[in-house]
Amino acid sequence: MRCGSGSRAFAQGGYADLHRVHSWNQDFVADSPQGERYRALADRLTETLDFMAACGLDSDTTPQIRETEFYTSHEALFLSYEEALTRIDSTTGDWYDCSAHLVWLGDRTRADKVESQLPCLIRAVRREGREVVWCCDPMHGNTITSSNGYKTRVFGRILDELHNAFAIHDAEGSYAGGVHFELTGQNVTECIGGAQGVSEASLAERYLTHCDPRLNASQALELAFEIAEALKQRRQRNGTNGTRRLAAVA
């Protein structure tokens, strides 16, 4: 799928440049109690880039430093829409749904049943000999109504489900290949918790959604760091130096 101008700006217009890592999280570092931890991580990345530059590897010789690949994904909810965007590949003769790079199907909302239900699904898919991308959506099953009447989500429960899914895949010998979050770059107060400590009382301050509550920029960045830490720990446990791509779906 060819990226539009907006997508191309994010992928190739400088937003993905690793040299801008401090710009990405400066507000988060300033406002978060955990900011120093993430500032140290960004500093180590900057030191690594400086070392690479000294070895002759910079953004001119290695475009991957300033660019990223950009993929799109969505749930297949409307069959007529997907059928209208399905085409035959002229080189292979196979049918492809061209509405996204990855069109996914979701199991029903289960919330706290992930630990009991996910292993069964993983084993069933393995028995069938299928190769799939496992994508964790910890948002929808953790929607609640606050005591003051707001539809919201608790950051800690989202994080717990994410960690549980990673642990299950580790135990089953499968791979967590994607995550789905609903988020915004705005400083909204729609989800409770996170390093900023959004409370039920503060939901009314900047509750802007017309549908589902979203993570704000700080909460989303905090989750990104948590995922990076989980992937690093998995590589250390497995004794592997290679990396695998995790698709973030928003």
JSON list of C-alpha atoms in Angstrom, two decimals:
[
{"chain": "A", "resi": 1, "resn": "MET", "atom": "CA", "xyz": [0.00, 0.00, 0.00]},
{"chain": "A", "resi": 2, "resn": "ARG", "atom": "CA", "xyz": [1.35, 3.40, -0.95]},
{"chain": "A", "resi": 3, "resn": "CYS", "atom": "CA", "xyz": [1.55, 5.89, 1.91]},
{"chain": "A", "resi": 4, "resn": "GLY", "atom": "CA", "xyz": [-0.31, 9.17, 1.64]},
{"chain": "A", "resi": 5, "resn": "SER", "atom": "CA", "xyz": [1.42, 12.51, 2.14]},
{"chain": "A", "resi": 6, "resn": "GLY", "atom": "CA", "xyz": [0.65, 12.58, 5.87]},
{"chain": "A", "resi": 7, "resn": "SER", "atom": "CA", "xyz": [1.99, 9.07, 6.41]},
{"chain": "A", "resi": 8, "resn": "ARG", "atom": "CA", "xyz": [5.05, 9.84, 4.30]},
{"chain": "A", "resi": 9, "resn": "ALA", "atom": "CA", "xyz": [5.78, 12.90, 6.44]},
{"chain": "A", "resi": 10, "resn": "PHE", "atom": "CA", "xyz": [5.95, 10.73, 9.54]},
{"chain": "A", "resi": 11, "resn": "ALA", "atom": "CA", "xyz": [7.95, 7.97, 7.85]},
{"chain": "A", "resi": 12, "resn": "GLN", "atom": "CA", "xyz": [10.44, 10.10, 5.91]},
{"chain": "A", "resi": 13, "resn": "GLY", "atom": "CA", "xyz": [10.01, 13.74, 6.92]},
{"chain": "A", "resi": 14, "resn": "GLY", "atom": "CA", "xyz": [12.20, 13.72, 10.00]},
{"chain": "A", "resi": 15, "resn": "TYR", "atom": "CA", "xyz": [9.67, 12.71, 12.63]},
{"chain": "A", "resi": 16, "resn": "ALA", "atom": "CA", "xyz": [11.21, 9.23, 12.81]},
{"chain": "A", "resi": 17, "resn": "ASP", "atom": "CA", "xyz": [14.81, 10.48, 13.05]},
{"chain": "A", "resi": 18, "resn": "LEU", "atom": "CA", "xyz": [16.43, 8.82, 16.08]},
{"chain": "A", "resi": 19, "resn": "HIS", "atom": "CA", "xyz": [18.40, 12.01, 16.70]},
{"chain": "A", "resi": 20, "resn": "ARG", "atom": "CA", "xyz": [15.11, 13.59, 17.77]},
{"chain": "A", "resi": 21, "resn": "VAL", "atom": "CA", "xyz": [14.52, 11.13, 20.59]},
{"chain": "A", "resi": 22, "resn": "HIS", "atom": "CA", "xyz": [14.78, 13.89, 23.20]},
{"chain": "A", "resi": 23, "resn": "SER", "atom": "CA", "xyz": [12.27, 16.03, 21.29]},
{"chain": "A", "resi": 24, "resn": "TRP", "atom": "CA", "xyz": [9.77, 13.16, 21.26]},
{"chain": "A", "resi": 25, "resn": "ASN", "atom": "CA", "xyz": [9.65, 12.84, 25.02]},
{"chain": "A", "resi": 26, "resn": "GLN", "atom": "CA", "xyz": [10.66, 16.23, 26.45]},
{"chain": "A", "resi": 27, "resn": "ASP", "atom": "CA", "xyz": [7.19, 16.98, 27.87]},
{"chain": "A", "resi": 28, "resn": "PHE", "atom": "CA", "xyz": [6.88, 13.46, 29.22]},
{"chain": "A", "resi": 29, "resn": "VAL", "atom": "CA", "xyz": [10.29, 13.61, 30.88]},
{"chain": "A", "resi": 30, "resn": "ALA", "atom": "CA", "xyz": [9.52, 16.99, 32.42]},
{"chain": "A", "resi": 31, "resn": "ASP", "atom": "CA", "xyz": [6.11, 16.01, 33.82]},
{"chain": "A", "resi": 32, "resn": "SER", "atom": "CA", "xyz": [6.54, 12.35, 34.71]},
{"chain": "A", "resi": 33, "resn": "PRO", "atom": "CA", "xyz": [7.84, 11.05, 38.05]},
{"chain": "A", "resi": 34, "resn": "GLN", "atom": "CA", "xyz": [9.60, 8.39, 36.00]},
{"chain": "A", "resi": 35, "resn": "GLY", "atom": "CA", "xyz": [11.10, 10.98, 33.67]},
{"chain": "A", "resi": 36, "resn": "GLU", "atom": "CA", "xyz": [14.69, 10.51, 34.80]},
{"chain": "A", "resi": 37, "resn": "ARG", "atom": "CA", "xyz": [14.57, 6.81, 33.93]},
{"chain": "A", "resi": 38, "resn": "TYR", "atom": "CA", "xyz": [13.50, 7.58, 30.38]},
{"chain": "A", "resi": 39, "resn": "ARG", "atom": "CA", "xyz": [15.90, 10.51, 30.03]},
{"chain": "A", "resi": 40, "resn": "ALA", "atom": "CA", "xyz": [18.74, 8.09, 30.82]},
{"chain": "A", "resi": 41, "resn": "LEU", "atom": "CA", "xyz": [17.49, 5.71, 28.11]},
{"chain": "A", "resi": 42, "resn": "ALA", "atom": "CA", "xyz": [17.38, 8.53, 25.57]},
{"chain": "A", "resi": 43, "resn": "ASP", "atom": "CA", "xyz": [20.88, 9.62, 26.60]},
{"chain": "A", "resi": 44, "resn": "ARG", "atom": "CA", "xyz": [22.20, 6.10, 25.97]},
{"chain": "A", "resi": 45, "resn": "LEU", "atom": "CA", "xyz": [20.62, 6.11, 22.53]},
{"chain": "A", "resi": 46, "resn": "THR", "atom": "CA", "xyz": [22.26, 9.46, 21.76]},
{"chain": "A", "resi": 47, "resn": "GLU", "atom": "CA", "xyz": [25.64, 8.10, 22.89]},
{"chain": "A", "resi": 48, "resn": "THR", "atom": "CA", "xyz": [25.17, 5.08, 20.62]},
{"chain": "A", "resi": 49, "resn": "LEU", "atom": "CA", "xyz": [24.37, 7.32, 17.65]},
{"chain": "A", "resi": 50, "resn": "ASP", "atom": "CA", "xyz": [27.46, 9.44, 18.36]},
{"chain": "A", "resi": 51, "resn": "PHE", "atom": "CA", "xyz": [29.60, 6.30, 18.43]},
{"chain": "A", "resi": 52, "resn": "MET", "atom": "CA", "xyz": [28.10, 5.10, 15.15]},
{"chain": "A", "resi": 53, "resn": "ALA", "atom": "CA", "xyz": [28.76, 8.50, 13.58]},
{"chain": "A", "resi": 54, "resn": "ALA", "atom": "CA", "xyz": [32.41, 8.27, 14.67]},
{"chain": "A", "resi": 55, "resn": "CYS", "atom": "CA", "xyz": [32.56, 4.94, 12.82]},
{"chain": "A", "resi": 56, "resn": "GLY", "atom": "CA", "xyz": [31.16, 6.53, 9.66]},
{"chain": "A", "resi": 57, "resn": "LEU", "atom": "CA", "xyz": [27.54, 5.43, 10.14]},
{"chain": "A", "resi": 58, "resn": "ASP", "atom": "CA", "xyz": [25.27, 8.47, 10.12]},
{"chain": "A", "resi": 59, "resn": "SER", "atom": "CA", "xyz": [21.93, 9.46, 8.61]},
{"chain": "A", "resi": 60, "resn": "ASP", "atom": "CA", "xyz": [23.59, 10.15, 5.25]},
{"chain": "A", "resi": 61, "resn": "THR", "atom": "CA", "xyz": [25.21, 6.72, 4.94]},
{"chain": "A", "resi": 62, "resn": "THR", "atom": "CA", "xyz": [22.45, 4.86, 6.83]},
{"chain": "A", "resi": 63, "resn": "PRO", "atom": "CA", "xyz": [18.98, 6.27, 5.95]},
{"chain": "A", "resi": 64, "resn": "GLN", "atom": "CA", "xyz": [17.32, 3.90, 8.43]},
{"chain": "A", "resi": 65, "resn": "ILE", "atom": "CA", "xyz": [18.49, 6.23, 11.22]},
{"chain": "A", "resi": 66, "resn": "ARG", "atom": "CA", "xyz": [16.24, 9.05, 10.02]},
{"chain": "A", "resi": 67, "resn": "GLU", "atom": "CA", "xyz": [13.42, 7.05, 8.40]},
{"chain": "A", "resi": 68, "resn": "THR", "atom": "CA", "xyz": [11.08, 4.23, 9.29]},
{"chain": "A", "resi": 69, "resn": "GLU", "atom": "CA", "xyz": [8.74, 1.89, 7.48]},
{"chain": "A", "resi": 70, "resn": "PHE", "atom": "CA", "xyz": [5.09, 2.78, 7.94]},
{"chain": "A", "resi": 71, "resn": "TYR", "atom": "CA", "xyz": [2.33, 0.17, 7.82]},
{"chain": "A", "resi": 72, "resn": "THR", "atom": "CA", "xyz": [-1.44, 0.39, 8.24]},
{"chain": "A", "resi": 73, "resn": "SER", "atom": "CA", "xyz": [-3.75, -2.09, 9.96]},
{"chain": "A", "resi": 74, "resn": "HIS", "atom": "CA", "xyz": [-7.40, -2.28, 10.95]},
{"chain": "A", "resi": 75, "resn": "GLU", "atom": "CA", "xyz": [-10.01, -4.76, 12.06]},
{"chain": "A", "resi": 76, "resn": "ALA", "atom": "CA", "xyz": [-12.14, -6.33, 9.33]},
{"chain": "A", "resi": 77, "resn": "LEU", "atom": "CA", "xyz": [-15.58, -5.24, 10.52]},
{"chain": "A", "resi": 78, "resn": "PHE", "atom": "CA", "xyz": [-17.45, -4.52, 7.28]},
{"chain": "A", "resi": 79, "resn": "LEU", "atom": "CA", "xyz": [-17.30, -7.27, 4.64]},
{"chain": "A", "resi": 80, "resn": "SER", "atom": "CA", "xyz": [-18.59, -5.15, 1.75]},
{"chain": "A", "resi": 81, "resn": "TYR", "atom": "CA", "xyz": [-15.81, -2.62, 2.33]},
{"chain": "A", "resi": 82, "resn": "GLU", "atom": "CA", "xyz": [-13.14, -5.32, 2.34]},
{"chain": "A", "resi": 83, "resn": "GLU", "atom": "CA", "xyz": [-14.58, -7.03, -0.75]},
{"chain": "A", "resi": 84, "resn": "ALA", "atom": "CA", "xyz": [-14.53, -3.75, -2.69]},
{"chain": "A", "resi": 85, "resn": "LEU", "atom": "CA", "xyz": [-10.81, -3.35, -1.97]},
{"chain": "A", "resi": 86, "resn": "THR", "atom": "CA", "xyz": [-9.81, -6.94, -2.78]},
{"chain": "A", "resi": 87, "resn": "ARG", "atom": "CA", "xyz": [-7.71, -7.45, -5.93]},
{"chain": "A", "resi": 88, "resn": "ILE", "atom": "CA", "xyz": [-5.88, -10.24, -7.77]},
{"chain": "A", "resi": 89, "resn": "ASP", "atom": "CA", "xyz": [-2.10, -9.96, -7.66]},
{"chain": "A", "resi": 90, "resn": "SER", "atom": "CA", "xyz": [-1.05, -9.97, -11.32]},
{"chain": "A", "resi": 91, "resn": "THR", "atom": "CA", "xyz": [2.25, -11.71, -10.53]},
{"chain": "A", "resi": 92, "resn": "THR", "atom": "CA", "xyz": [0.94, -14.57, -8.37]},
{"chain": "A", "resi": 93, "resn": "GLY", "atom": "CA", "xyz": [-2.76, -14.79, -9.18]},
{"chain": "A", "resi": 94, "resn": "ASP", "atom": "CA", "xyz": [-3.56, -14.70, -5.47]},
{"chain": "A", "resi": 95, "resn": "TRP", "atom": "CA", "xyz": [-6.31, -12.58, -3.94]},
{"chain": "A", "resi": 96, "resn": "TYR", "atom": "CA", "xyz": [-5.28, -9.77, -1.60]},
{"chain": "A", "resi": 97, "resn": "ASP", "atom": "CA", "xyz": [-7.30, -7.37, 0.53]},
{"chain": "A", "resi": 98, "resn": "CYS", "atom": "CA", "xyz": [-5.69, -4.00, -0.22]},
{"chain": "A", "resi": 99, "resn": "SER", "atom": "CA", "xyz": [-7.45, -1.96, 2.47]},
{"chain": "A", "resi": 100, "resn": "ALA", "atom": "CA", "xyz": [-4.41, -2.31, 4.77]},
{"chain": "A", "resi": 101, "resn": "HIS", "atom": "CA", "xyz": [-1.11, -4.11, 5.15]},
{"chain": "A", "resi": 102, "resn": "LEU", "atom": "CA", "xyz": [-2.66, -6.20, 7.93]},
{"chain": "A", "resi": 103, "resn": "VAL", "atom": "CA", "xyz": [-6.39, -6.82, 8.23]},
{"chain": "A", "resi": 104, "resn": "TRP", "atom": "CA", "xyz": [-7.08, -8.52, 11.53]},
{"chain": "A", "resi": 105, "resn": "LEU", "atom": "CA", "xyz": [-9.86, -10.45, 13.23]},
{"chain": "A", "resi": 106, "resn": "GLY", "atom": "CA", "xyz": [-10.39, -10.06, 16.96]},
{"chain": "A", "resi": 107, "resn": "ASP", "atom": "CA", "xyz": [-11.64, -12.50, 19.54]},
{"chain": "A", "resi": 108, "resn": "ARG", "atom": "CA", "xyz": [-14.45, -11.12, 21.68]},
{"chain": "A", "resi": 109, "resn": "THR", "atom": "CA", "xyz": [-13.69, -8.78, 24.58]},
{"chain": "A", "resi": 110, "resn": "ARG", "atom": "CA", "xyz": [-12.53, -10.90, 27.53]},
{"chain": "A", "resi": 111, "resn": "ALA", "atom": "CA", "xyz": [-10.68, -8.50, 29.96]},
{"chain": "A", "resi": 112, "resn": "ASP", "atom": "CA", "xyz": [-9.51, -10.62, 32.93]},
{"chain": "A", "resi": 113, "resn": "LYS", "atom": "CA", "xyz": [-9.99, -13.94, 31.05]},
{"chain": "A", "resi": 114, "resn": "VAL", "atom": "CA", "xyz": [-6.86, -13.52, 28.93]},
{"chain": "A", "resi": 115, "resn": "GLU", "atom": "CA", "xyz": [-4.76, -15.88, 31.05]},
{"chain": "A", "resi": 116, "resn": "SER", "atom": "CA", "xyz": [-7.29, -18.71, 30.79]},
{"chain": "A", "resi": 117, "resn": "GLN", "atom": "CA", "xyz": [-8.37, -18.22, 27.16]},
{"chain": "A", "resi": 118, "resn": "LEU", "atom": "CA", "xyz": [-5.32, -17.08, 25.17]},
{"chain": "A", "resi": 119, "resn": "PRO", "atom": "CA", "xyz": [-3.22, -20.26, 25.62]},
{"chain": "A", "resi": 120, "resn": "CYS", "atom": "CA", "xyz": [-6.07, -22.35, 24.15]},
{"chain": "A", "resi": 121, "resn": "LEU", "atom": "CA", "xyz": [-6.24, -20.10, 21.08]},
{"chain": "A", "resi": 122, "resn": "ILE", "atom": "CA", "xyz": [-2.47, -20.24, 20.56]},
{"chain": "A", "resi": 123, "resn": "ARG", "atom": "CA", "xyz": [-2.46, -24.04, 20.77]},
{"chain": "A", "resi": 124, "resn": "ALA", "atom": "CA", "xyz": [-5.43, -24.37, 18.40]},
{"chain": "A", "resi": 125, "resn": "VAL", "atom": "CA", "xyz": [-3.76, -22.20, 15.76]},
{"chain": "A", "resi": 126, "resn": "ARG", "atom": "CA", "xyz": [-0.54, -24.18, 16.14]},
{"chain": "A", "resi": 127, "resn": "ARG", "atom": "CA", "xyz": [-2.41, -27.47, 15.66]},
{"chain": "A", "resi": 128, "resn": "GLU", "atom": "CA", "xyz": [-3.84, -26.14, 12.41]},
{"chain": "A", "resi": 129, "resn": "GLY", "atom": "CA", "xyz": [-0.35, -25.27, 11.18]},
{"chain": "A", "resi": 130, "resn": "ARG", "atom": "CA", "xyz": [-1.24, -21.60, 10.66]},
{"chain": "A", "resi": 131, "resn": "GLU", "atom": "CA", "xyz": [1.22, -18.70, 10.74]},
{"chain": "A", "resi": 132, "resn": "VAL", "atom": "CA", "xyz": [-0.46, -15.66, 12.27]},
{"chain": "A", "resi": 133, "resn": "VAL", "atom": "CA", "xyz": [0.47, -12.32, 13.81]},
{"chain": "A", "resi": 134, "resn": "TRP", "atom": "CA", "xyz": [-0.72, -12.22, 17.43]},
{"chain": "A", "resi": 135, "resn": "CYS", "atom": "CA", "xyz": [-1.87, -8.70, 18.30]},
{"chain": "A", "resi": 136, "resn": "CYS", "atom": "CA", "xyz": [-2.84, -7.72, 21.85]},
{"chain": "A", "resi": 137, "resn": "ASP", "atom": "CA", "xyz": [-5.63, -5.17, 22.34]},
{"chain": "A", "resi": 138, "resn": "PRO", "atom": "CA", "xyz": [-5.70, -4.39, 26.09]},
{"chain": "A", "resi": 139, "resn": "MET", "atom": "CA", "xyz": [-7.98, -1.37, 25.70]},
{"chain": "A", "resi": 140, "resn": "HIS", "atom": "CA", "xyz": [-11.54, -2.57, 25.02]},
{"chain": "A", "resi": 141, "resn": "GLY", "atom": "CA", "xyz": [-11.76, -5.21, 27.72]},
{"chain": "A", "resi": 142, "resn": "ASN", "atom": "CA", "xyz": [-10.71, -2.68, 30.33]},
{"chain": "A", "resi": 143, "resn": "THR", "atom": "CA", "xyz": [-13.39, -0.04, 29.83]},
{"chain": "A", "resi": 144, "resn": "ILE", "atom": "CA", "xyz": [-15.28, 0.93, 32.98]},
{"chain": "A", "resi": 145, "resn": "THR", "atom": "CA", "xyz": [-17.60, 3.68, 34.23]},
{"chain": "A", "resi": 146, "resn": "SER", "atom": "CA", "xyz": [-16.05, 5.88, 36.90]},
{"chain": "A", "resi": 147, "resn": "SER", "atom": "CA", "xyz": [-17.87, 6.80, 40.09]},
{"chain": "A", "resi": 148, "resn": "ASN", "atom": "CA", "xyz": [-18.51, 10.28, 38.62]},
{"chain": "A", "resi": 149, "resn": "GLY", "atom": "CA", "xyz": [-20.07, 8.87, 35.45]},
{"chain": "A", "resi": 150, "resn": "TYR", "atom": "CA", "xyz": [-17.25, 8.94, 32.89]},
{"chain": "A", "resi": 151, "resn": "LYS", "atom": "CA", "xyz": [-16.53, 6.10, 30.50]},
{"chain": "A", "resi": 152, "resn": "THR", "atom": "CA", "xyz": [-12.84, 5.47, 31.17]},
{"chain": "A", "resi": 153, "resn": "ARG", "atom": "CA", "xyz": [-10.00, 2.96, 31.31]},
{"chain": "A", "resi": 154, "resn": "VAL", "atom": "CA", "xyz": [-7.46, 2.24, 34.04]},
{"chain": "A", "resi": 155, "resn": "PHE", "atom": "CA", "xyz": [-3.87, 2.50, 32.84]},
{"chain": "A", "resi": 156, "resn": "GLY", "atom": "CA", "xyz": [-2.66, -0.13, 35.32]},
{"chain": "A", "resi": 157, "resn": "ARG", "atom": "CA", "xyz": [-5.15, -2.72, 34.05]},
{"chain": "A", "resi": 158, "resn": "ILE", "atom": "CA", "xyz": [-4.12, -2.03, 30.45]},
{"chain": "A", "resi": 159, "resn": "LEU", "atom": "CA", "xyz": [-0.49, -2.52, 31.42]},
{"chain": "A", "resi": 160, "resn": "ASP", "atom": "CA", "xyz": [-1.24, -5.71, 33.38]},
{"chain": "A", "resi": 161, "resn": "GLU", "atom": "CA", "xyz": [-3.07, -7.29, 30.44]},
{"chain": "A", "resi": 162, "resn": "LEU", "atom": "CA", "xyz": [-0.20, -6.36, 28.14]},
{"chain": "A", "resi": 163, "resn": "HIS", "atom": "CA", "xyz": [2.36, -7.98, 30.45]},
{"chain": "A", "resi": 164, "resn": "ASN", "atom": "CA", "xyz": [0.14, -11.06, 30.89]},
{"chain": "A", "resi": 165, "resn": "ALA", "atom": "CA", "xyz": [-0.14, -11.49, 27.12]},
{"chain": "A", "resi": 166, "resn": "PHE", "atom": "CA", "xyz": [3.64, -11.24, 26.72]},
{"chain": "A", "resi": 167, "resn": "ALA", "atom": "CA", "xyz": [4.15, -13.80, 29.50]},
{"chain": "A", "resi": 168, "resn": "ILE", "atom": "CA", "xyz": [1.67, -16.22, 27.93]},
{"chain": "A", "resi": 169, "resn": "HIS", "atom": "CA", "xyz": [3.40, -16.04, 24.56]},
{"chain": "A", "resi": 170, "resn": "ASP", "atom": "CA", "xyz": [6.73, -16.65, 26.27]},
{"chain": "A", "resi": 171, "resn": "ALA", "atom": "CA", "xyz": [5.33, -19.73, 28.00]},
{"chain": "A", "resi": 172, "resn": "GLU", "atom": "CA", "xyz": [3.71, -21.05, 24.82]},
{"chain": "A", "resi": 173, "resn": "GLY", "atom": "CA", "xyz": [6.75, -20.48, 22.63]},
{"chain": "A", "resi": 174, "resn": "SER", "atom": "CA", "xyz": [4.83, -18.04, 20.42]},
{"chain": "A", "resi": 175, "resn": "TYR", "atom": "CA", "xyz": [5.52, -14.40, 19.68]},
{"chain": "A", "resi": 176, "resn": "ALA", "atom": "CA", "xyz": [3.54, -11.29, 20.55]},
{"chain": "A", "resi": 177, "resn": "GLY", "atom": "CA", "xyz": [3.76, -9.51, 17.22]},
{"chain": "A", "resi": 178, "resn": "GLY", "atom": "CA", "xyz": [1.56, -6.44, 17.70]},
{"chain": "A", "resi": 179, "resn": "VAL", "atom": "CA", "xyz": [-0.32, -4.17, 20.06]},
{"chain": "A", "resi": 180, "resn": "HIS", "atom": "CA", "xyz": [-3.41, -2.04, 19.60]},
{"chain": "A", "resi": 181, "resn": "PHE", "atom": "CA", "xyz": [-3.97, 1.16, 21.55]},
{"chain": "A", "resi": 182, "resn": "GLU", "atom": "CA", "xyz": [-6.39, 4.04, 21.22]},
{"chain": "A", "resi": 183, "resn": "LEU", "atom": "CA", "xyz": [-4.41, 7.20, 21.85]},
{"chain": "A", "resi": 184, "resn": "THR", "atom": "CA", "xyz": [-4.02, 10.86, 21.02]},
{"chain": "A", "resi": 185, "resn": "GLY", "atom": "CA", "xyz": [-1.16, 13.33, 21.04]},
{"chain": "A", "resi": 186, "resn": "GLN", "atom": "CA", "xyz": [-3.33, 15.75, 23.01]},
{"chain": "A", "resi": 187, "resn": "ASN", "atom": "CA", "xyz": [-2.98, 16.15, 26.77]},
{"chain": "A", "resi": 188, "resn": "VAL", "atom": "CA", "xyz": [-6.42, 14.70, 27.49]},
{"chain": "A", "resi": 189, "resn": "THR", "atom": "CA", "xyz": [-7.64, 13.23, 30.77]},
{"chain": "A", "resi": 190, "resn": "GLU", "atom": "CA", "xyz": [-9.69, 10.26, 29.60]},
{"chain": "A", "resi": 191, "resn": "CYS", "atom": "CA", "xyz": [-7.85, 7.26, 31.10]},
{"chain": "A", "resi": 192, "resn": "ILE", "atom": "CA", "xyz": [-7.10, 6.93, 34.82]},
{"chain": "A", "resi": 193, "resn": "GLY", "atom": "CA", "xyz": [-3.56, 6.42, 36.09]},
{"chain": "A", "resi": 194, "resn": "GLY", "atom": "CA", "xyz": [-0.14, 6.43, 34.48]},
{"chain": "A", "resi": 195, "resn": "ALA", "atom": "CA", "xyz": [2.92, 8.29, 35.70]},
{"chain": "A", "resi": 196, "resn": "GLN", "atom": "CA", "xyz": [0.95, 11.56, 35.65]},
{"chain": "A", "resi": 197, "resn": "GLY", "atom": "CA", "xyz": [-1.55, 10.09, 38.09]},
{"chain": "A", "resi": 198, "resn": "VAL", "atom": "CA", "xyz": [-4.80, 11.02, 36.31]},
{"chain": "A", "resi": 199, "resn": "SER", "atom": "CA", "xyz": [-7.59, 10.49, 38.86]},
{"chain": "A", "resi": 200, "resn": "GLU", "atom": "CA", "xyz": [-11.34, 10.04, 38.57]},
{"chain": "A", "resi": 201, "resn": "ALA", "atom": "CA", "xyz": [-11.77, 13.62, 39.79]},
{"chain": "A", "resi": 202, "resn": "SER", "atom": "CA", "xyz": [-9.52, 14.99, 37.02]},
{"chain": "A", "resi": 203, "resn": "LEU", "atom": "CA", "xyz": [-11.35, 13.21, 34.18]},
{"chain": "A", "resi": 204, "resn": "ALA", "atom": "CA", "xyz": [-13.59, 16.25, 33.76]},
{"chain": "A", "resi": 205, "resn": "GLU", "atom": "CA", "xyz": [-10.65, 18.59, 33.13]},
{"chain": "A", "resi": 206, "resn": "ARG", "atom": "CA", "xyz": [-9.92, 17.56, 29.52]},
{"chain": "A", "resi": 207, "resn": "TYR", "atom": "CA", "xyz": [-12.32, 14.78, 28.60]},
{"chain": "A", "resi": 208, "resn": "LEU", "atom": "CA", "xyz": [-12.64, 15.39, 24.86]},
{"chain": "A", "resi": 209, "resn": "THR", "atom": "CA", "xyz": [-13.53, 12.04, 23.29]},
{"chain": "A", "resi": 210, "resn": "HIS", "atom": "CA", "xyz": [-16.93, 11.52, 21.68]},
{"chain": "A", "resi": 211, "resn": "CYS", "atom": "CA", "xyz": [-16.59, 7.73, 21.82]},
{"chain": "A", "resi": 212, "resn": "ASP", "atom": "CA", "xyz": [-13.91, 5.67, 23.54]},
{"chain": "A", "resi": 213, "resn": "PRO", "atom": "CA", "xyz": [-11.47, 7.05, 26.14]},
{"chain": "A", "resi": 214, "resn": "ARG", "atom": "CA", "xyz": [-7.92, 7.41, 24.78]},
{"chain": "A", "resi": 215, "resn": "LEU", "atom": "CA", "xyz": [-4.47, 7.35, 26.28]},
{"chain": "A", "resi": 216, "resn": "ASN", "atom": "CA", "xyz": [-2.87, 10.79, 26.26]},
{"chain": "A", "resi": 217, "resn": "ALA", "atom": "CA", "xyz": [0.61, 11.40, 24.84]},
{"chain": "A", "resi": 218, "resn": "SER", "atom": "CA", "xyz": [2.35, 10.83, 28.17]},
{"chain": "A", "resi": 219, "resn": "GLN", "atom": "CA", "xyz": [0.52, 7.57, 28.89]},
{"chain": "A", "resi": 220, "resn": "ALA", "atom": "CA", "xyz": [1.16, 6.31, 25.34]},
{"chain": "A", "resi": 221, "resn": "LEU", "atom": "CA", "xyz": [4.86, 7.06, 25.61]},
{"chain": "A", "resi": 222, "resn": "GLU", "atom": "CA", "xyz": [5.02, 5.35, 28.98]},
{"chain": "A", "resi": 223, "resn": "LEU", "atom": "CA", "xyz": [3.49, 2.22, 27.41]},
{"chain": "A", "resi": 224, "resn": "ALA", "atom": "CA", "xyz": [6.01, 2.40, 24.55]},
{"chain": "A", "resi": 225, "resn": "PHE", "atom": "CA", "xyz": [8.88, 2.35, 27.06]},
{"chain": "A", "resi": 226, "resn": "GLU", "atom": "CA", "xyz": [7.28, -0.55, 28.94]},
{"chain": "A", "resi": 227, "resn": "ILE", "atom": "CA", "xyz": [6.99, -2.55, 25.71]},
{"chain": "A", "resi": 228, "resn": "ALA", "atom": "CA", "xyz": [10.60, -1.82, 24.82]},
{"chain": "A", "resi": 229, "resn": "GLU", "atom": "CA", "xyz": [11.67, -3.00, 28.27]},
{"chain": "A", "resi": 230, "resn": "ALA", "atom": "CA", "xyz": [9.60, -6.20, 27.95]},
{"chain": "A", "resi": 231, "resn": "LEU", "atom": "CA", "xyz": [11.17, -6.99, 24.56]},
{"chain": "A", "resi": 232, "resn": "LYS", "atom": "CA", "xyz": [14.66, -6.38, 25.94]},
{"chain": "A", "resi": 233, "resn": "GLN", "atom": "CA", "xyz": [14.03, -8.69, 28.87]},
{"chain": "A", "resi": 234, "resn": "ARG", "atom": "CA", "xyz": [12.73, -11.40, 26.55]},
{"chain": "A", "resi": 235, "resn": "ARG", "atom": "CA", "xyz": [15.86, -11.21, 24.40]},
{"chain": "A", "resi": 236, "resn": "GLN", "atom": "CA", "xyz": [18.00, -11.45, 27.53]},
{"chain": "A", "resi": 237, "resn": "ARG", "atom": "CA", "xyz": [16.08, -14.48, 28.82]},
{"chain": "A", "resi": 238, "resn": "ASN", "atom": "CA", "xyz": [16.32, -16.23, 25.47]},
{"chain": "A", "resi": 239, "resn": "GLY", "atom": "CA", "xyz": [19.95, -15.28, 24.99]},
{"chain": "A", "resi": 240, "resn": "THR", "atom": "CA", "xyz": [19.28, -13.75, 21.58]},
{"chain": "A", "resi": 241, "resn": "ASN", "atom": "CA", "xyz": [20.86, -10.65, 20.15]},
{"chain": "A", "resi": 242, "resn": "GLY", "atom": "CA", "xyz": [18.55, -10.29, 17.17]},
{"chain": "A", "resi": 243, "resn": "THR", "atom": "CA", "xyz": [15.49, -8.07, 17.15]},
{"chain": "A", "resi": 244, "resn": "ARG", "atom": "CA", "xyz": [12.01, -8.66, 15.82]},
{"chain": "A", "resi": 245, "resn": "ARG", "atom": "CA", "xyz": [9.58, -6.04, 14.70]},
{"chain": "A", "resi": 246, "resn": "LEU", "atom": "CA", "xyz": [6.57, -5.26, 16.85]},
{"chain": "A", "resi": 247, "resn": "ALA", "atom": "CA", "xyz": [3.69, -3.65, 15.01]},
{"chain": "A", "resi": 248, "resn": "ALA", "atom": "CA", "xyz": [2.00, -0.85, 16.89]},
{"chain": "A", "resi": 249, "resn": "VAL", "atom": "CA", "xyz": [-1.59, -0.36, 15.82]},
{"chain": "A", "resi": 250, "resn": "ALA", "atom": "CA", "xyz": [-3.46, 2.74, 16.91]}
]
